[in-house]
């Protein structure tokens, strides 16, 4: 496919994707040793910048991320007008968060204890509507899944509580 057809196909593709796709920044066309063409947003050896008509330049923050991917250093700075929270207020927020998470942990631990009690080491009591053994097995499998889910929730809550400063 010649370059003009290639650019035409690219323009159609980008037009079909809409304006947000056009705002993605610089597009490069790379040709490898085998003659295969590739479109990318990363500048590699053997790549040329494509001039796509109607392309909208990427916002500066996206360009910094793209440069960082390409090996350039992207400075990370906090804007001067960014709201700050003083240490006392942050400690209060952390304490509130810890208290909420501890409440959730206690609730989840109680739920797990109830689930394990009902599970009865894999042999829960059969219910009246479980004359069919398959229904009973399905309920036992659901109970096992609920226990596993509850155990994972407890682990996640403990990790979250441990991450609070």
Short mmCIF file of N, CA and C in Angstrom, two decimals:
data_model
loop_
_atom_site.label_atom_id
_atom_site.label_comp_id
_atom_site.label_asym_id
_atom_site.label_seq_id
_atom_site.Cartn_x
_atom_site.Cartn_y
_atom_site.Cartn_z
N UNK A 1 0.87 -1.17 0.00
CA UNK A 1 0.00 0.00 0.00
C UNK A 1 0.91 1.23 0.00
N UNK A 2 0.66 2.18 -0.89
CA UNK A 2 1.53 3.35 -0.92
C UNK A 2 1.18 4.29 0.22
N UNK A 3 2.04 5.28 0.42
CA UNK A 3 1.90 6.17 1.58
C UNK A 3 0.60 6.95 1.56
N UNK A 4 0.16 7.42 0.41
CA UNK A 4 -1.06 8.22 0.35
C UNK A 4 -2.28 7.37 0.74
N UNK A 5 -2.34 6.13 0.23
CA UNK A 5 -3.43 5.26 0.62
C UNK A 5 -3.36 4.97 2.11
N UNK A 6 -2.14 4.78 2.59
CA UNK A 6 -1.93 4.49 4.01
C UNK A 6 -2.42 5.66 4.87
N UNK A 7 -2.05 6.88 4.47
CA UNK A 7 -2.49 8.07 5.21
C UNK A 7 -3.99 8.24 5.12
N UNK A 8 -4.57 7.92 3.95
CA UNK A 8 -6.02 8.01 3.78
C UNK A 8 -6.73 7.03 4.71
N UNK A 9 -6.19 5.81 4.80
CA UNK A 9 -6.78 4.81 5.68
C UNK A 9 -6.65 5.25 7.13
N UNK A 10 -5.51 5.84 7.45
CA UNK A 10 -5.28 6.35 8.80
C UNK A 10 -6.27 7.47 9.13
N UNK A 11 -6.48 8.38 8.20
CA UNK A 11 -7.41 9.49 8.42
C UNK A 11 -8.83 8.96 8.62
N UNK A 12 -9.23 7.96 7.82
CA UNK A 12 -10.55 7.37 7.99
C UNK A 12 -10.69 6.70 9.35
N UNK A 13 -9.65 5.98 9.76
CA UNK A 13 -9.67 5.31 11.06
C UNK A 13 -9.80 6.33 12.18
N UNK A 14 -9.02 7.37 12.11
CA UNK A 14 -9.06 8.39 13.15
C UNK A 14 -10.39 9.14 13.14
N UNK A 15 -10.93 9.38 11.97
CA UNK A 15 -12.21 10.06 11.89
C UNK A 15 -13.31 9.19 12.49
N UNK A 16 -13.21 7.89 12.26
CA UNK A 16 -14.19 6.97 12.82
C UNK A 16 -14.12 6.90 14.33
N UNK A 17 -12.94 7.11 14.88
CA UNK A 17 -12.78 7.06 16.33
C UNK A 17 -13.24 8.33 17.00
N UNK A 18 -13.36 9.40 16.28
CA UNK A 18 -13.84 10.65 16.85
C UNK A 18 -12.70 11.52 17.33
N UNK A 19 -13.06 12.71 17.78
CA UNK A 19 -12.08 13.71 18.19
C UNK A 19 -11.20 13.26 19.35
N UNK A 20 -11.69 12.52 20.36
CA UNK A 20 -10.79 12.14 21.44
C UNK A 20 -9.58 11.35 20.96
N UNK A 21 -9.76 10.52 19.93
CA UNK A 21 -8.62 9.77 19.42
C UNK A 21 -7.62 10.69 18.77
N UNK A 22 -8.08 11.78 18.18
CA UNK A 22 -7.16 12.70 17.53
C UNK A 22 -6.32 13.47 18.54
N UNK A 23 -6.77 13.54 19.75
CA UNK A 23 -6.07 14.31 20.76
C UNK A 23 -4.99 13.51 21.46
N UNK A 24 -4.62 12.38 20.89
CA UNK A 24 -3.67 11.51 21.57
C UNK A 24 -2.22 11.91 21.37
N UNK A 25 -1.91 12.90 20.55
CA UNK A 25 -0.54 13.36 20.40
C UNK A 25 0.05 12.99 19.06
N UNK A 26 1.36 12.93 19.02
CA UNK A 26 2.09 12.67 17.79
C UNK A 26 1.94 11.20 17.38
N UNK A 27 1.77 10.99 16.07
CA UNK A 27 1.67 9.64 15.54
C UNK A 27 2.89 9.42 14.65
N UNK A 28 3.53 8.26 14.84
CA UNK A 28 4.70 7.90 14.06
C UNK A 28 4.38 6.71 13.18
N UNK A 29 4.95 6.71 11.95
CA UNK A 29 4.87 5.55 11.09
C UNK A 29 6.26 4.95 11.04
N UNK A 30 6.36 3.70 11.46
CA UNK A 30 7.64 3.01 11.52
C UNK A 30 7.65 1.91 10.47
N UNK A 31 8.80 1.72 9.85
CA UNK A 31 8.98 0.65 8.88
C UNK A 31 10.12 -0.21 9.39
N UNK A 32 9.85 -1.52 9.61
CA UNK A 32 10.90 -2.40 10.12
C UNK A 32 11.73 -2.94 8.96
N UNK A 33 12.72 -3.78 9.28
CA UNK A 33 13.63 -4.32 8.26
C UNK A 33 12.89 -5.14 7.23
N UNK A 34 11.78 -5.75 7.60
CA UNK A 34 11.00 -6.56 6.66
C UNK A 34 10.05 -5.73 5.81
N UNK A 35 10.02 -4.42 5.98
CA UNK A 35 9.16 -3.55 5.20
C UNK A 35 7.76 -3.40 5.77
N UNK A 36 7.50 -3.99 6.93
CA UNK A 36 6.18 -3.86 7.54
C UNK A 36 6.05 -2.49 8.19
N UNK A 37 4.87 -1.90 8.00
CA UNK A 37 4.60 -0.58 8.56
C UNK A 37 3.82 -0.71 9.85
N UNK A 38 4.11 0.18 10.79
CA UNK A 38 3.44 0.18 12.08
C UNK A 38 3.14 1.62 12.47
N UNK A 39 1.94 1.85 12.98
CA UNK A 39 1.58 3.15 13.54
C UNK A 39 1.73 3.08 15.04
N UNK A 40 2.35 4.07 15.64
CA UNK A 40 2.56 4.06 17.08
C UNK A 40 2.63 5.49 17.59
N UNK A 41 2.52 5.63 18.91
CA UNK A 41 2.70 6.95 19.52
C UNK A 41 4.06 7.05 20.19
N UNK A 42 4.91 6.05 19.97
CA UNK A 42 6.25 6.04 20.56
C UNK A 42 7.27 6.19 19.44
N UNK A 43 8.17 7.15 19.60
CA UNK A 43 9.19 7.38 18.59
C UNK A 43 10.28 6.33 18.74
N UNK A 44 10.47 5.55 17.68
CA UNK A 44 11.49 4.50 17.66
C UNK A 44 12.43 4.79 16.49
N UNK A 45 13.58 4.11 16.43
CA UNK A 45 14.46 4.28 15.27
C UNK A 45 13.73 3.85 14.00
N UNK A 46 13.89 4.63 12.95
CA UNK A 46 13.26 4.33 11.67
C UNK A 46 11.83 4.83 11.57
N UNK A 47 11.40 5.67 12.50
CA UNK A 47 10.03 6.18 12.48
C UNK A 47 10.01 7.61 11.97
N UNK A 48 8.91 7.96 11.32
CA UNK A 48 8.71 9.32 10.84
C UNK A 48 7.41 9.85 11.43
N UNK A 49 7.40 11.13 11.75
CA UNK A 49 6.19 11.77 12.26
C UNK A 49 5.20 11.91 11.12
N UNK A 50 3.94 11.52 11.39
CA UNK A 50 2.89 11.67 10.39
C UNK A 50 2.18 12.99 10.63
N UNK A 51 1.92 13.68 9.55
CA UNK A 51 1.15 14.91 9.61
C UNK A 51 -0.29 14.54 9.29
N UNK A 52 -1.11 14.44 10.32
CA UNK A 52 -2.51 14.04 10.14
C UNK A 52 -3.34 15.31 10.09
N UNK A 53 -4.01 15.57 8.96
CA UNK A 53 -4.80 16.78 8.86
C UNK A 53 -5.96 16.76 9.87
N UNK A 54 -6.16 17.88 10.53
CA UNK A 54 -7.26 18.02 11.48
C UNK A 54 -6.95 17.46 12.85
N UNK A 55 -5.71 17.03 13.06
CA UNK A 55 -5.35 16.48 14.37
C UNK A 55 -5.32 17.59 15.40
N UNK A 56 -5.81 17.28 16.57
CA UNK A 56 -5.82 18.23 17.67
C UNK A 56 -4.61 17.94 18.55
N UNK A 57 -3.80 18.94 18.88
CA UNK A 57 -2.62 18.67 19.69
C UNK A 57 -3.02 18.13 21.06
N UNK A 58 -2.18 17.23 21.56
CA UNK A 58 -2.44 16.63 22.87
C UNK A 58 -2.24 17.66 23.96
N UNK A 59 -2.96 17.53 25.07
CA UNK A 59 -2.74 18.44 26.19
C UNK A 59 -1.34 18.25 26.76
N UNK A 60 -0.78 19.28 27.39
CA UNK A 60 0.59 19.19 27.89
C UNK A 60 0.81 18.02 28.85
N UNK A 61 -0.16 17.70 29.70
CA UNK A 61 0.04 16.62 30.65
C UNK A 61 0.21 15.29 29.93
N UNK A 62 -0.53 15.08 28.82
CA UNK A 62 -0.40 13.84 28.06
C UNK A 62 0.97 13.81 27.39
N UNK A 63 1.43 14.94 26.88
CA UNK A 63 2.72 14.99 26.22
C UNK A 63 3.83 14.66 27.22
N UNK A 64 3.71 15.12 28.46
CA UNK A 64 4.73 14.79 29.47
C UNK A 64 4.75 13.29 29.72
N UNK A 65 3.56 12.65 29.80
CA UNK A 65 3.52 11.19 30.02
C UNK A 65 4.13 10.47 28.82
N UNK A 66 3.84 10.94 27.61
CA UNK A 66 4.38 10.31 26.41
C UNK A 66 5.90 10.44 26.40
N UNK A 67 6.41 11.62 26.77
CA UNK A 67 7.86 11.80 26.82
C UNK A 67 8.49 10.89 27.86
N UNK A 68 7.82 10.69 28.98
CA UNK A 68 8.35 9.82 30.03
C UNK A 68 8.43 8.39 29.52
N UNK A 69 7.41 7.95 28.73
CA UNK A 69 7.45 6.61 28.17
C UNK A 69 8.61 6.47 27.20
N UNK A 70 8.95 7.54 26.52
CA UNK A 70 10.02 7.49 25.53
C UNK A 70 11.39 7.64 26.17
N UNK A 71 11.46 7.74 27.48
CA UNK A 71 12.75 7.82 28.15
C UNK A 71 13.09 9.19 28.68
N UNK A 72 12.34 10.22 28.31
CA UNK A 72 12.61 11.55 28.83
C UNK A 72 12.07 11.68 30.24
N UNK A 73 12.64 12.56 31.00
CA UNK A 73 12.18 12.76 32.37
C UNK A 73 11.02 13.74 32.38
N UNK A 74 9.94 13.35 33.01
CA UNK A 74 8.78 14.22 33.13
C UNK A 74 8.71 14.72 34.57
N UNK A 75 8.93 16.00 34.77
CA UNK A 75 8.90 16.52 36.14
C UNK A 75 7.49 16.44 36.73
N UNK A 76 7.42 15.98 37.96
CA UNK A 76 6.15 15.90 38.65
C UNK A 76 6.14 16.99 39.71
N UNK A 77 5.24 17.93 39.54
CA UNK A 77 5.14 19.03 40.50
C UNK A 77 3.70 19.20 40.92
N UNK A 78 3.53 19.68 42.14
CA UNK A 78 2.20 19.98 42.64
C UNK A 78 1.93 21.46 42.38
N UNK A 79 0.78 21.78 41.83
CA UNK A 79 0.48 23.19 41.57
C UNK A 79 0.50 23.99 42.88
N UNK A 80 0.90 25.24 42.78
CA UNK A 80 1.01 26.07 43.99
C UNK A 80 -0.35 26.34 44.63
N UNK A 81 -1.41 26.31 43.83
CA UNK A 81 -2.74 26.58 44.38
C UNK A 81 -3.46 25.30 44.81
N UNK A 82 -2.74 24.17 44.85
CA UNK A 82 -3.34 22.90 45.25
C UNK A 82 -3.64 22.95 46.74
N UNK A 83 -4.87 22.58 47.14
CA UNK A 83 -5.23 22.69 48.56
C UNK A 83 -4.39 21.75 49.43
N UNK A 84 -3.97 22.27 50.55
CA UNK A 84 -3.17 21.51 51.51
C UNK A 84 -4.01 21.22 52.75
N UNK A 85 -3.74 20.09 53.37
CA UNK A 85 -4.40 19.72 54.63
C UNK A 85 -3.31 19.72 55.70
N UNK A 86 -3.59 20.40 56.80
CA UNK A 86 -2.58 20.42 57.85
C UNK A 86 -2.50 19.05 58.54
N UNK A 87 -1.40 18.81 59.25
CA UNK A 87 -1.13 17.51 59.85
C UNK A 87 -2.20 17.08 60.84
N UNK A 88 -2.70 18.01 61.64
CA UNK A 88 -3.71 17.68 62.64
C UNK A 88 -4.99 17.17 61.97
N UNK A 89 -5.43 17.88 60.94
CA UNK A 89 -6.64 17.48 60.22
C UNK A 89 -6.43 16.12 59.53
N UNK A 90 -5.24 15.91 58.95
CA UNK A 90 -4.96 14.63 58.29
C UNK A 90 -4.97 13.49 59.30
N UNK A 91 -4.41 13.71 60.50
CA UNK A 91 -4.43 12.67 61.54
C UNK A 91 -5.87 12.34 61.94
N UNK A 92 -6.72 13.38 62.05
CA UNK A 92 -8.12 13.14 62.37
C UNK A 92 -8.80 12.30 61.28
N UNK A 93 -8.52 12.64 60.05
CA UNK A 93 -9.11 11.89 58.93
C UNK A 93 -8.62 10.43 58.95
N UNK A 94 -7.33 10.26 59.20
CA UNK A 94 -6.78 8.90 59.26
C UNK A 94 -7.40 8.12 60.41
N UNK A 95 -7.60 8.77 61.55
CA UNK A 95 -8.22 8.09 62.70
C UNK A 95 -9.66 7.69 62.38
N UNK A 96 -10.40 8.60 61.74
CA UNK A 96 -11.77 8.29 61.34
C UNK A 96 -11.79 7.12 60.37
N UNK A 97 -10.89 7.15 59.41
CA UNK A 97 -10.81 6.08 58.42
C UNK A 97 -10.48 4.76 59.10
N UNK A 98 -9.51 4.78 60.02
CA UNK A 98 -9.13 3.57 60.74
C UNK A 98 -10.31 3.01 61.53
N UNK A 99 -11.07 3.91 62.18
CA UNK A 99 -12.23 3.48 62.96
C UNK A 99 -13.29 2.83 62.07
N UNK A 100 -13.55 3.44 60.93
CA UNK A 100 -14.53 2.89 59.98
C UNK A 100 -14.07 1.52 59.49
N UNK A 101 -12.80 1.42 59.12
CA UNK A 101 -12.28 0.14 58.63
C UNK A 101 -12.30 -0.92 59.72
N UNK A 102 -12.00 -0.54 60.97
CA UNK A 102 -12.07 -1.51 62.07
C UNK A 102 -13.50 -1.98 62.29
N UNK A 103 -14.47 -1.09 62.16
CA UNK A 103 -15.89 -1.49 62.26
C UNK A 103 -16.23 -2.49 61.16
N UNK A 104 -15.79 -2.19 59.95
CA UNK A 104 -16.04 -3.10 58.83
C UNK A 104 -15.36 -4.45 59.06
N UNK A 105 -14.15 -4.41 59.61
CA UNK A 105 -13.41 -5.64 59.90
C UNK A 105 -14.16 -6.49 60.92
N UNK A 106 -14.62 -5.87 62.01
CA UNK A 106 -15.37 -6.62 63.02
C UNK A 106 -16.63 -7.22 62.42
N UNK A 107 -17.32 -6.45 61.61
CA UNK A 107 -18.54 -6.94 60.96
C UNK A 107 -18.24 -8.13 60.05
N UNK A 108 -17.17 -8.01 59.28
CA UNK A 108 -16.80 -9.09 58.35
C UNK A 108 -16.34 -10.33 59.11
N UNK A 109 -15.63 -10.15 60.22
CA UNK A 109 -15.21 -11.29 61.03
C UNK A 109 -16.42 -12.01 61.63
N UNK A 110 -17.42 -11.25 62.08
CA UNK A 110 -18.64 -11.85 62.61
C UNK A 110 -19.37 -12.62 61.51
N UNK A 111 -19.44 -12.02 60.33
CA UNK A 111 -20.09 -12.68 59.19
C UNK A 111 -19.37 -13.99 58.87
N UNK A 112 -18.02 -13.97 58.89
CA UNK A 112 -17.24 -15.17 58.59
C UNK A 112 -17.51 -16.25 59.63
N UNK A 113 -17.55 -15.86 60.90
CA UNK A 113 -17.82 -16.84 61.97
C UNK A 113 -19.20 -17.48 61.76
N UNK A 114 -20.20 -16.68 61.39
CA UNK A 114 -21.55 -17.21 61.15
C UNK A 114 -21.55 -18.15 59.94
N UNK A 115 -20.83 -17.75 58.89
CA UNK A 115 -20.77 -18.60 57.70
C UNK A 115 -20.12 -19.94 58.02
N UNK A 116 -19.03 -19.91 58.78
CA UNK A 116 -18.34 -21.15 59.13
C UNK A 116 -19.20 -22.03 60.03
N UNK A 117 -19.94 -21.39 60.93
CA UNK A 117 -20.82 -22.16 61.80
C UNK A 117 -21.89 -22.87 60.96
N UNK A 118 -22.52 -22.14 60.04
CA UNK A 118 -23.54 -22.73 59.19
C UNK A 118 -22.95 -23.78 58.24
N UNK A 119 -21.73 -23.59 57.83
CA UNK A 119 -21.06 -24.51 56.89
C UNK A 119 -20.80 -25.87 57.56
N UNK A 120 -20.55 -25.84 58.86
CA UNK A 120 -20.40 -27.07 59.65
C UNK A 120 -19.34 -28.01 59.05
N UNK A 121 -18.15 -27.47 58.79
CA UNK A 121 -17.04 -28.26 58.23
C UNK A 121 -17.42 -28.97 56.93
N UNK A 122 -18.18 -28.35 56.11
CA UNK A 122 -18.53 -28.90 54.81
C UNK A 122 -19.75 -29.79 54.81
N UNK A 123 -20.41 -29.91 55.94
CA UNK A 123 -21.60 -30.75 56.02
C UNK A 123 -22.75 -29.99 56.67
N UNK A 124 -23.24 -28.92 56.03
CA UNK A 124 -24.36 -28.18 56.61
C UNK A 124 -25.63 -29.02 56.61
N UNK A 125 -26.53 -28.67 57.50
CA UNK A 125 -27.80 -29.40 57.56
C UNK A 125 -28.55 -29.19 56.25
N UNK A 126 -29.19 -30.27 55.82
CA UNK A 126 -30.00 -30.17 54.59
C UNK A 126 -31.30 -29.47 54.92
N UNK A 127 -31.74 -28.66 53.98
CA UNK A 127 -33.01 -27.95 54.14
C UNK A 127 -34.12 -28.77 53.49
N UNK A 128 -35.36 -28.44 53.84
CA UNK A 128 -36.51 -29.18 53.34
C UNK A 128 -36.63 -29.18 51.84
N UNK A 129 -36.21 -28.11 51.18
CA UNK A 129 -36.34 -28.04 49.72
C UNK A 129 -35.14 -28.66 49.00
N UNK A 130 -34.26 -29.33 49.73
CA UNK A 130 -33.06 -29.91 49.13
C UNK A 130 -33.14 -31.43 49.09
N UNK A 131 -34.28 -31.95 48.71
CA UNK A 131 -34.40 -33.41 48.55
C UNK A 131 -33.49 -33.88 47.43
N UNK A 132 -33.33 -33.02 46.43
CA UNK A 132 -32.41 -33.30 45.34
C UNK A 132 -30.99 -33.00 45.83
N UNK A 133 -30.10 -33.98 45.79
CA UNK A 133 -28.74 -33.83 46.32
C UNK A 133 -27.94 -32.75 45.58
N UNK A 134 -28.26 -32.54 44.30
CA UNK A 134 -27.55 -31.52 43.52
C UNK A 134 -27.81 -30.13 44.09
N UNK A 135 -29.04 -29.86 44.50
CA UNK A 135 -29.35 -28.56 45.11
C UNK A 135 -28.53 -28.37 46.38
N UNK A 136 -28.42 -29.41 47.16
CA UNK A 136 -27.63 -29.37 48.40
C UNK A 136 -26.16 -29.06 48.07
N UNK A 137 -25.61 -29.74 47.07
CA UNK A 137 -24.22 -29.52 46.67
C UNK A 137 -24.01 -28.09 46.18
N UNK A 138 -24.98 -27.56 45.45
CA UNK A 138 -24.87 -26.18 44.97
C UNK A 138 -24.83 -25.21 46.15
N UNK A 139 -25.68 -25.45 47.15
CA UNK A 139 -25.69 -24.57 48.33
C UNK A 139 -24.38 -24.67 49.09
N UNK A 140 -23.83 -25.88 49.21
CA UNK A 140 -22.55 -26.06 49.89
C UNK A 140 -21.45 -25.32 49.12
N UNK A 141 -21.46 -25.41 47.80
CA UNK A 141 -20.46 -24.70 46.98
C UNK A 141 -20.60 -23.19 47.15
N UNK A 142 -21.83 -22.69 47.19
CA UNK A 142 -22.06 -21.25 47.41
C UNK A 142 -21.54 -20.83 48.78
N UNK A 143 -21.78 -21.69 49.76
CA UNK A 143 -21.29 -21.37 51.11
C UNK A 143 -19.77 -21.30 51.12
N UNK A 144 -19.12 -22.23 50.43
CA UNK A 144 -17.65 -22.23 50.35
C UNK A 144 -17.15 -20.94 49.69
N UNK A 145 -17.81 -20.53 48.61
CA UNK A 145 -17.43 -19.29 47.92
C UNK A 145 -17.62 -18.08 48.83
N UNK A 146 -18.71 -18.05 49.58
CA UNK A 146 -18.96 -16.93 50.50
C UNK A 146 -17.91 -16.88 51.60
N UNK A 147 -17.49 -18.04 52.09
CA UNK A 147 -16.44 -18.08 53.11
C UNK A 147 -15.13 -17.56 52.52
N UNK A 148 -14.77 -18.02 51.32
CA UNK A 148 -13.53 -17.54 50.68
C UNK A 148 -13.57 -16.04 50.45
N UNK A 149 -14.71 -15.54 49.98
CA UNK A 149 -14.85 -14.11 49.73
C UNK A 149 -14.71 -13.32 51.02
N UNK A 150 -15.32 -13.81 52.07
CA UNK A 150 -15.25 -13.13 53.36
C UNK A 150 -13.81 -13.12 53.89
N UNK A 151 -13.10 -14.24 53.72
CA UNK A 151 -11.70 -14.30 54.16
C UNK A 151 -10.84 -13.30 53.38
N UNK A 152 -11.09 -13.19 52.08
CA UNK A 152 -10.34 -12.23 51.26
C UNK A 152 -10.67 -10.79 51.67
N UNK A 153 -11.94 -10.53 52.00
CA UNK A 153 -12.33 -9.19 52.47
C UNK A 153 -11.60 -8.85 53.76
N UNK A 154 -11.50 -9.81 54.66
CA UNK A 154 -10.81 -9.58 55.93
C UNK A 154 -9.33 -9.28 55.68
N UNK A 155 -8.70 -10.04 54.79
CA UNK A 155 -7.30 -9.78 54.45
C UNK A 155 -7.13 -8.38 53.89
N UNK A 156 -8.02 -7.99 52.97
CA UNK A 156 -7.92 -6.67 52.35
C UNK A 156 -8.13 -5.56 53.39
N UNK A 157 -9.09 -5.74 54.28
CA UNK A 157 -9.32 -4.73 55.32
C UNK A 157 -8.11 -4.61 56.23
N UNK A 158 -7.50 -5.72 56.59
CA UNK A 158 -6.29 -5.68 57.45
C UNK A 158 -5.14 -4.98 56.74
N UNK A 159 -4.98 -5.26 55.44
CA UNK A 159 -3.93 -4.56 54.68
C UNK A 159 -4.20 -3.06 54.66
N UNK A 160 -5.45 -2.70 54.42
CA UNK A 160 -5.83 -1.28 54.34
C UNK A 160 -5.59 -0.59 55.67
N UNK A 161 -5.96 -1.25 56.77
CA UNK A 161 -5.73 -0.67 58.09
C UNK A 161 -4.23 -0.52 58.35
N UNK A 162 -3.46 -1.51 57.91
CA UNK A 162 -2.00 -1.45 58.10
C UNK A 162 -1.34 -0.35 57.29
N UNK A 163 -1.97 0.07 56.21
CA UNK A 163 -1.37 1.10 55.35
C UNK A 163 -1.64 2.52 55.85
N UNK A 164 -2.52 2.66 56.83
CA UNK A 164 -2.81 3.99 57.34
C UNK A 164 -1.66 4.43 58.23
N UNK A 165 -1.18 5.62 58.00
CA UNK A 165 -0.02 6.12 58.75
C UNK A 165 -0.38 6.46 60.16
#
